[in-house]
Tab-separated table of C-alpha atoms and ligand atoms in Angstrom:
chain	number	residue	atom	x	y	z
A	178	MET	CA	0.282	-19.425	-19.279
A	179	THR	CA	1.752	-23.021	-19.447
A	180	ASP	CA	-0.765	-25.020	-17.297
A	181	ASN	CA	1.483	-25.749	-14.025
A	182	GLY	CA	0.121	-24.054	-11.669
A	183	GLY	CA	-1.280	-25.524	-8.360
A	184	ARG	CA	2.296	-26.333	-7.218
A	185	VAL	CA	3.923	-24.944	-4.289
A	186	THR	CA	7.623	-24.043	-4.384
A	187	LYS	CA	10.755	-24.234	-2.921
A	188	ASP	CA	10.197	-21.368	-0.480
A	189	GLY	CA	6.137	-22.085	-0.416
A	190	ILE	CA	5.017	-19.759	-2.913
A	191	ARG	CA	2.253	-21.086	-4.365
A	192	ILE	CA	1.456	-20.768	-7.995
A	193	TYR	CA	-1.695	-19.902	-9.457
A	194	GLN	CA	-2.899	-20.546	-12.528
A	195	GLN	CA	-4.368	-18.889	-15.737
A	196	SER	CA	-7.963	-19.304	-14.933
A	197	ASP	CA	-6.762	-17.900	-11.344
A	198	PHE	CA	-5.560	-14.326	-13.065
A	199	ALA	CA	-9.259	-13.224	-13.640
A	200	GLY	CA	-10.221	-13.758	-9.403
A	201	MET	CA	-7.565	-11.763	-8.955
A	202	HIS	CA	-8.514	-8.605	-11.503
A	203	ALA	CA	-11.793	-8.903	-10.314
A	204	ALA	CA	-11.032	-8.093	-6.313
A	205	GLY	CA	-8.609	-5.529	-7.672
A	206	LYS	CA	-10.798	-3.712	-10.058
A	207	LEU	CA	-13.512	-3.034	-6.723
A	208	ALA	CA	-10.415	-1.772	-4.529
A	209	ALA	CA	-8.977	0.125	-6.774
A	210	GLU	CA	-12.113	1.587	-7.908
A	211	ILE	CA	-12.609	1.849	-4.132
A	212	LEU	CA	-9.304	4.689	-3.774
A	213	ASP	CA	-11.020	6.178	-6.585
A	214	GLU	CA	-14.312	7.097	-5.527
A	215	VAL	CA	-13.234	7.533	-2.113
A	216	ALA	CA	-10.650	10.849	-3.158
A	217	ALA	CA	-13.485	12.874	-3.617
A	218	LEU	CA	-14.228	13.363	0.220
A	219	VAL	CA	-10.960	13.655	0.799
A	220	VAL	CA	-11.336	17.449	1.950
A	221	PRO	CA	-10.248	19.163	5.316
A	222	GLY	CA	-13.104	18.847	7.836
A	223	VAL	CA	-13.441	14.890	7.305
A	224	THR	CA	-13.109	12.213	9.671
A	225	THR	CA	-10.619	9.644	8.683
A	226	GLY	CA	-13.686	7.722	10.283
A	227	GLU	CA	-16.139	9.203	7.807
A	228	LEU	CA	-14.137	8.207	4.729
A	229	ASP	CA	-14.020	4.903	6.345
A	230	LYS	CA	-17.670	4.713	6.694
A	231	PHE	CA	-17.364	5.839	2.999
A	232	ILE	CA	-15.872	2.082	2.122
A	233	GLU	CA	-17.700	0.107	4.419
A	234	ASP	CA	-20.781	0.762	2.781
A	235	TYR	CA	-19.325	0.975	-1.062
A	236	VAL	CA	-17.776	-2.571	-0.756
A	237	ASN	CA	-20.330	-3.807	0.778
A	238	THR	CA	-23.367	-2.349	-1.872
A	239	ALA	CA	-20.890	-3.810	-4.111
A	240	GLY	CA	-21.663	-7.454	-2.430
A	241	ALA	CA	-17.577	-7.759	-1.795
A	242	VAL	CA	-16.461	-8.442	2.176
A	243	SER	CA	-13.270	-6.917	3.793
A	244	ALA	CA	-10.543	-8.553	4.374
A	245	THR	CA	-10.102	-6.096	6.795
A	246	ILE	CA	-12.925	-6.424	9.003
A	247	GLY	CA	-12.008	-9.100	11.919
A	248	TYR	CA	-9.080	-9.396	10.943
A	249	LYS	CA	-6.744	-10.135	13.558
A	250	GLY	CA	-8.870	-8.170	15.995
A	251	TYR	CA	-8.678	-5.230	13.057
A	252	LYS	CA	-12.295	-3.797	13.271
A	253	HIS	CA	-12.246	-1.057	10.179
A	254	ALA	CA	-12.558	-1.775	5.972
A	255	SER	CA	-9.075	0.393	5.690
A	256	CYS	CA	-6.289	1.388	7.053
A	257	ILE	CA	-6.396	5.820	6.424
A	258	SER	CA	-2.123	7.088	7.706
A	259	VAL	CA	-1.816	10.251	8.075
A	260	ASN	CA	1.289	12.464	7.582
A	261	HIS	CA	4.373	9.952	9.795
A	262	VAL	CA	1.845	7.616	10.422
A	263	VAL	CA	3.990	5.126	8.278
A	264	CYS	CA	1.091	2.221	8.080
A	265	HIS	CA	-1.857	0.398	9.771
A	266	GLY	CA	-3.160	4.146	11.028
A	267	ILE	CA	-6.525	3.434	12.034
A	268	PRO	CA	-9.456	5.471	11.113
A	269	GLY	CA	-11.566	7.159	13.437
A	270	SER	CA	-8.633	7.472	16.334
A	271	ASN	CA	-7.019	10.820	17.392
A	272	ILE	CA	-4.350	11.702	14.475
A	273	PRO	CA	-0.804	11.510	15.886
A	274	GLN	CA	0.635	14.998	16.741
A	275	SER	CA	3.029	15.989	13.543
A	276	LYS	CA	6.299	18.041	14.277
A	277	HIS	CA	4.194	20.946	12.935
A	278	GLU	CA	1.717	21.478	15.000
A	279	LYS	CA	2.328	23.299	18.270
A	280	LYS	CA	-1.147	21.507	19.819
A	281	PRO	CA	-2.078	17.829	20.198
A	282	ARG	CA	-4.705	16.815	17.504
A	283	LYS	CA	-7.185	15.318	19.552
A	284	SER	CA	-9.613	14.560	16.996
A	285	GLY	CA	-9.608	12.341	13.607
A	286	ILE	CA	-9.628	15.433	11.545
A	287	LEU	CA	-8.074	16.324	8.338
A	288	GLN	CA	-6.431	19.581	8.043
A	289	ASP	CA	-4.811	21.672	5.410
A	290	GLY	CA	-1.806	20.437	3.975
A	291	ASP	CA	-2.096	17.368	5.955
A	292	ILE	CA	-1.232	13.760	3.134
A	293	LEU	CA	-2.763	10.499	3.811
A	294	ASN	CA	-2.436	6.916	2.798
A	295	ILE	CA	-5.702	5.044	2.291
A	296	ASP	CA	-5.279	1.289	1.991
A	297	VAL	CA	-8.563	-1.427	1.082
A	298	THR	CA	-8.298	-5.342	0.682
A	299	VAL	CA	-11.398	-6.556	-1.129
A	300	ILE	CA	-12.296	-10.685	-0.920
A	301	VAL	CA	-14.618	-11.210	-4.290
A	302	ASP	CA	-15.440	-14.672	-4.788
A	303	GLY	CA	-12.789	-15.776	-2.496
A	304	TRP	CA	-9.822	-13.672	-4.394
A	305	PHE	CA	-7.989	-10.864	-2.351
A	306	GLY	CA	-7.081	-7.451	-3.663
A	307	ASP	CA	-4.803	-5.313	-1.780
A	308	THR	CA	-3.635	-1.410	-2.663
A	309	SER	CA	-2.868	1.351	-1.071
A	310	ARG	CA	-2.854	5.169	-2.344
A	311	MET	CA	-1.626	8.854	-1.356
A	312	TYR	CA	-3.705	11.788	-0.799
A	313	ILE	CA	-2.927	15.337	-0.174
A	314	VAL	CA	-5.587	17.831	2.007
A	315	GLY	CA	-5.786	21.031	0.265
A	316	LYS	CA	-3.186	23.057	-0.549
A	317	GLN	CA	0.237	21.041	-0.688
A	318	LYS	CA	3.858	21.650	0.269
A	319	LYS	CA	6.482	20.712	-2.223
A	320	TYR	CA	8.870	18.824	-0.227
A	321	ALA	CA	5.324	16.389	-0.057
A	322	GLU	CA	4.894	16.303	-2.747
A	323	ARG	CA	8.680	15.428	-3.962
A	324	LEU	CA	8.205	12.059	-1.219
A	325	ILE	CA	4.537	10.981	-2.944
A	326	GLN	CA	6.360	11.613	-6.430
A	327	VAL	CA	9.535	9.435	-5.646
A	328	THR	CA	7.079	6.919	-3.199
A	329	HIS	CA	4.982	6.402	-6.453
A	330	ASP	CA	7.917	5.866	-8.835
A	331	ALA	CA	9.812	3.191	-6.284
A	332	LEU	CA	7.023	1.826	-6.461
A	333	MET	CA	6.643	1.257	-10.768
A	334	LYS	CA	11.109	0.510	-10.445
A	335	GLY	CA	10.079	-2.288	-9.032
A	336	ILE	CA	6.901	-3.038	-10.546
A	337	GLU	CA	9.129	-3.421	-13.557
A	338	ALA	CA	11.290	-6.211	-12.237
A	339	VAL	CA	8.992	-8.675	-12.509
A	340	LYS	CA	9.757	-11.149	-14.714
A	341	PRO	CA	10.371	-14.942	-14.052
A	342	GLY	CA	13.944	-15.575	-14.040
A	343	ASN	CA	14.070	-12.348	-12.003
A	344	THR	CA	14.236	-12.617	-8.373
A	345	PHE	CA	12.475	-10.310	-5.034
A	346	GLY	CA	15.728	-9.011	-4.031
A	347	ASP	CA	15.864	-7.260	-7.667
A	348	ILE	CA	12.639	-5.763	-6.420
A	349	GLY	CA	14.105	-4.020	-3.308
A	350	HIS	CA	17.462	-3.204	-4.540
A	351	ALA	CA	15.457	-1.490	-7.432
A	352	ILE	CA	13.035	0.188	-4.925
A	353	GLN	CA	15.499	0.815	-2.567
A	354	SER	CA	18.194	2.248	-5.062
A	355	TYR	CA	15.744	5.108	-6.605
A	356	VAL	CA	14.953	5.969	-3.108
A	357	GLU	CA	18.472	6.158	-1.633
A	358	SER	CA	19.149	8.374	-4.662
A	359	ASN	CA	16.598	10.707	-3.876
A	360	ARG	CA	18.220	11.069	-1.077
A	361	MET	CA	14.765	9.728	1.575
A	362	SER	CA	14.632	6.218	3.535
A	363	VAL	CA	12.870	3.299	2.811
A	364	VAL	CA	11.312	1.328	5.530
A	365	ARG	CA	12.529	-1.839	7.062
A	366	ASP	CA	9.712	-2.883	9.351
A	367	PHE	CA	7.257	-3.685	7.578
A	368	CYS	CA	7.091	-5.635	3.545
A	369	GLY	CA	4.247	-6.609	0.704
A	370	HIS	CA	3.408	-10.488	0.234
A	371	GLY	CA	1.742	-12.760	-0.941
A	372	LEU	CA	-1.423	-12.938	-1.809
A	373	GLY	CA	-4.434	-14.688	-3.784
A	374	ARG	CA	-7.020	-16.822	-1.975
A	375	VAL	CA	-5.766	-15.480	1.341
A	376	PHE	CA	-4.495	-12.503	2.485
A	377	HIS	CA	-0.958	-12.965	3.764
A	378	ALA	CA	1.097	-15.979	2.663
A	379	PRO	CA	5.362	-16.524	1.774
A	380	PRO	CA	6.796	-14.747	-0.228
A	381	ASN	CA	7.522	-11.819	2.083
A	382	VAL	CA	8.349	-8.925	-0.836
A	383	LEU	CA	10.963	-6.968	0.543
A	384	HIS	CA	11.506	-3.020	-0.323
A	385	TYR	CA	14.923	-2.850	-0.191
A	386	GLY	CA	18.042	-5.955	-0.660
A	387	ARG	CA	20.405	-6.627	-3.627
A	388	ALA	CA	20.274	-7.663	-6.904
A	389	GLY	CA	19.996	-11.386	-7.773
A	390	THR	CA	19.329	-12.305	-4.390
A	391	GLY	CA	15.933	-14.386	-2.811
A	392	PRO	CA	13.562	-16.159	-4.538
A	393	VAL	CA	13.165	-16.806	-8.265
A	394	LEU	CA	9.887	-15.095	-9.701
A	395	GLU	CA	8.104	-17.442	-11.895
A	396	GLU	CA	4.697	-17.422	-13.712
A	397	GLY	CA	1.593	-17.707	-11.951
A	398	MET	CA	3.013	-16.125	-8.748
A	399	PHE	CA	0.254	-13.357	-6.782
A	400	PHE	CA	2.092	-10.703	-4.571
A	401	THR	CA	2.040	-7.097	-3.130
A	402	ILE	CA	4.618	-4.675	-3.185
A	403	GLU	CA	4.066	-1.413	-0.973
A	404	PRO	CA	6.786	0.418	-0.271
A	405	MET	CA	6.853	2.869	2.877
A	406	VAL	CA	9.746	5.274	2.035
A	407	ASN	CA	10.442	8.075	5.308
A	408	LEU	CA	11.853	11.442	4.465
A	409	GLY	CA	13.772	11.050	7.114
A	410	ARG	CA	15.222	7.610	9.217
A	411	PRO	CA	13.529	4.709	8.209
A	412	GLU	CA	12.726	3.578	11.708
A	413	THR	CA	9.252	3.176	12.354
A	414	LYS	CA	7.360	2.310	16.414
A	415	VAL	CA	4.164	1.465	17.281
A	416	LEU	CA	1.510	2.860	19.290
A	417	LYS	CA	-0.016	1.770	22.417
A	418	ASP	CA	-3.038	0.850	19.726
A	419	ASP	CA	-1.257	-1.843	18.781
A	420	TRP	CA	-1.598	-1.118	15.341
A	421	THR	CA	-0.432	2.277	14.191
A	422	ALA	CA	3.299	2.812	12.592
A	423	VAL	CA	4.294	5.876	13.041
A	424	THR	CA	8.618	6.972	11.954
A	425	ARG	CA	10.391	6.881	15.007
A	426	ASP	CA	11.678	10.900	14.062
A	427	LYS	CA	8.355	11.804	13.468
A	428	SER	CA	8.872	12.556	9.703
A	429	LEU	CA	7.127	12.481	6.947
A	430	SER	CA	6.422	8.598	5.399
A	431	ALA	CA	4.457	8.024	2.406
A	432	GLN	CA	2.699	4.203	0.633
A	433	PHE	CA	1.653	2.832	-2.551
A	434	GLU	CA	0.280	-0.495	-3.007
A	435	HIS	CA	-0.374	-2.456	-6.213
A	436	SER	CA	-1.737	-6.113	-6.384
A	437	ILE	CA	-0.108	-7.793	-8.976
A	438	GLY	CA	0.485	-11.563	-11.278
A	439	VAL	CA	3.707	-12.670	-12.537
A	440	THR	CA	2.737	-13.320	-16.095
A	441	ALA	CA	5.288	-15.442	-18.590
A	442	ASP	CA	7.200	-12.112	-20.145
A	443	GLY	CA	6.005	-9.638	-17.102
A	444	TYR	CA	3.812	-9.184	-14.697
A	445	GLU	CA	-0.122	-8.090	-15.026
A	446	ILE	CA	-0.884	-5.070	-12.263
A	447	PHE	CA	-4.121	-6.244	-10.661
A	448	THR	CA	-5.091	-3.003	-8.802
A	449	LEU	CA	-4.352	-1.084	-11.841
A	450	SER	CA	-6.922	2.786	-10.883
A	451	PRO	CA	-10.552	2.493	-13.529
A	452	ALA	CA	-10.349	6.344	-13.546
A	453	GLY	CA	-6.527	6.380	-13.704
A	454	LYS	CA	-6.035	7.946	-10.768
A	455	PHE	CA	-3.448	5.859	-9.034
A	456	TYR	CA	-0.871	8.326	-9.031
A	457	PRO	CA	-1.604	11.368	-8.861
A	458	THR	CA	-5.236	11.517	-6.660
A	459	TRP	CA	-5.496	14.304	-5.009
A	460	GLY	CA	-8.482	14.828	-2.339
A	461	GLY	CA	-11.509	17.125	-3.502
B	157	MF3	N1	-3.644	-4.271	3.469
B	157	MF3	C1	-2.915	-3.839	4.703
B	157	MF3	C2	-1.460	-4.321	3.915
B	157	MF3	O1	-1.585	-3.806	2.770
B	157	MF3	C3	-2.705	-4.443	6.138
B	157	MF3	C4	-3.885	-4.036	6.350
B	157	MF3	S1	-4.318	-5.387	7.889
B	157	MF3	C5	-5.699	-3.591	8.923
B	157	MF3	O2	-1.172	-5.840	3.958
B	157	MF3	F1	-5.851	-5.635	10.040
B	157	MF3	F2	-4.314	-3.729	9.413
B	157	MF3	F3	-5.777	-4.031	8.460
B	158	CO	CO1	-0.447	-5.573	1.154
B	159	CO	CO1	-2.817	-3.329	1.553
């Protein structure tokens, strides 16, 4: 990389230096390793609170810091979003009643057939690693598996659009056109974000849009891509706890997230799974 780092673009996007990639790589690797290791615990009967406790302990044992504990008053080391929860599900709280449940589930206990996203952000030596992926509890339903596959593939199509000279609109367009060609919908209410030595920085990384629009990608930009895809309509609402976002039509929702950096000729994914389990990672 040319020694062109340390700047901020006219869109407010920080350009990092070659030497900064190592810090992001270490943070991303720990976050991904946690998502690898928690998979074995995702079985019917476990609570989302227990999964979060495992994650918090893992972060502490590694000598790292959770980015989410204390963030805007959030108290947990992960977000765990089950079934029609789009994102920001609070571990340990009740799982909102799905369309398929006859009575409310007054607990955070996972049951056969649930799908869930676990999202972890850690800080290692001041660098932020942010990643999430999907898990299936017990037996999988075909339509849920398809939603998860399309969401994963949409993320990867977005990542493949990352190289200097392309635009953020190219990323959004790649994701949206793939998702909609599969007759699913892209959530508009939440987006990816710049990160690095901070959790959330410019730009907003939209998961929809027009090719050739938006800021131009430059070597040294660090950001997340984290599409949320719904089987039904794209609209969401936030529940009374002020965090949990659900689909308005209660259709199932899925999400995958990577933290990446723009290199001279493409990208580096900082949050690759050390165990090769990013997708599919089913529970148990
Ligand atoms: N990790 C989430 C993201 O991808 C943010 C979670 S913030 C929290 O940006 F406070 F809800 F944890
Ligand atoms: Co993120
Ligand atoms: Co995240």
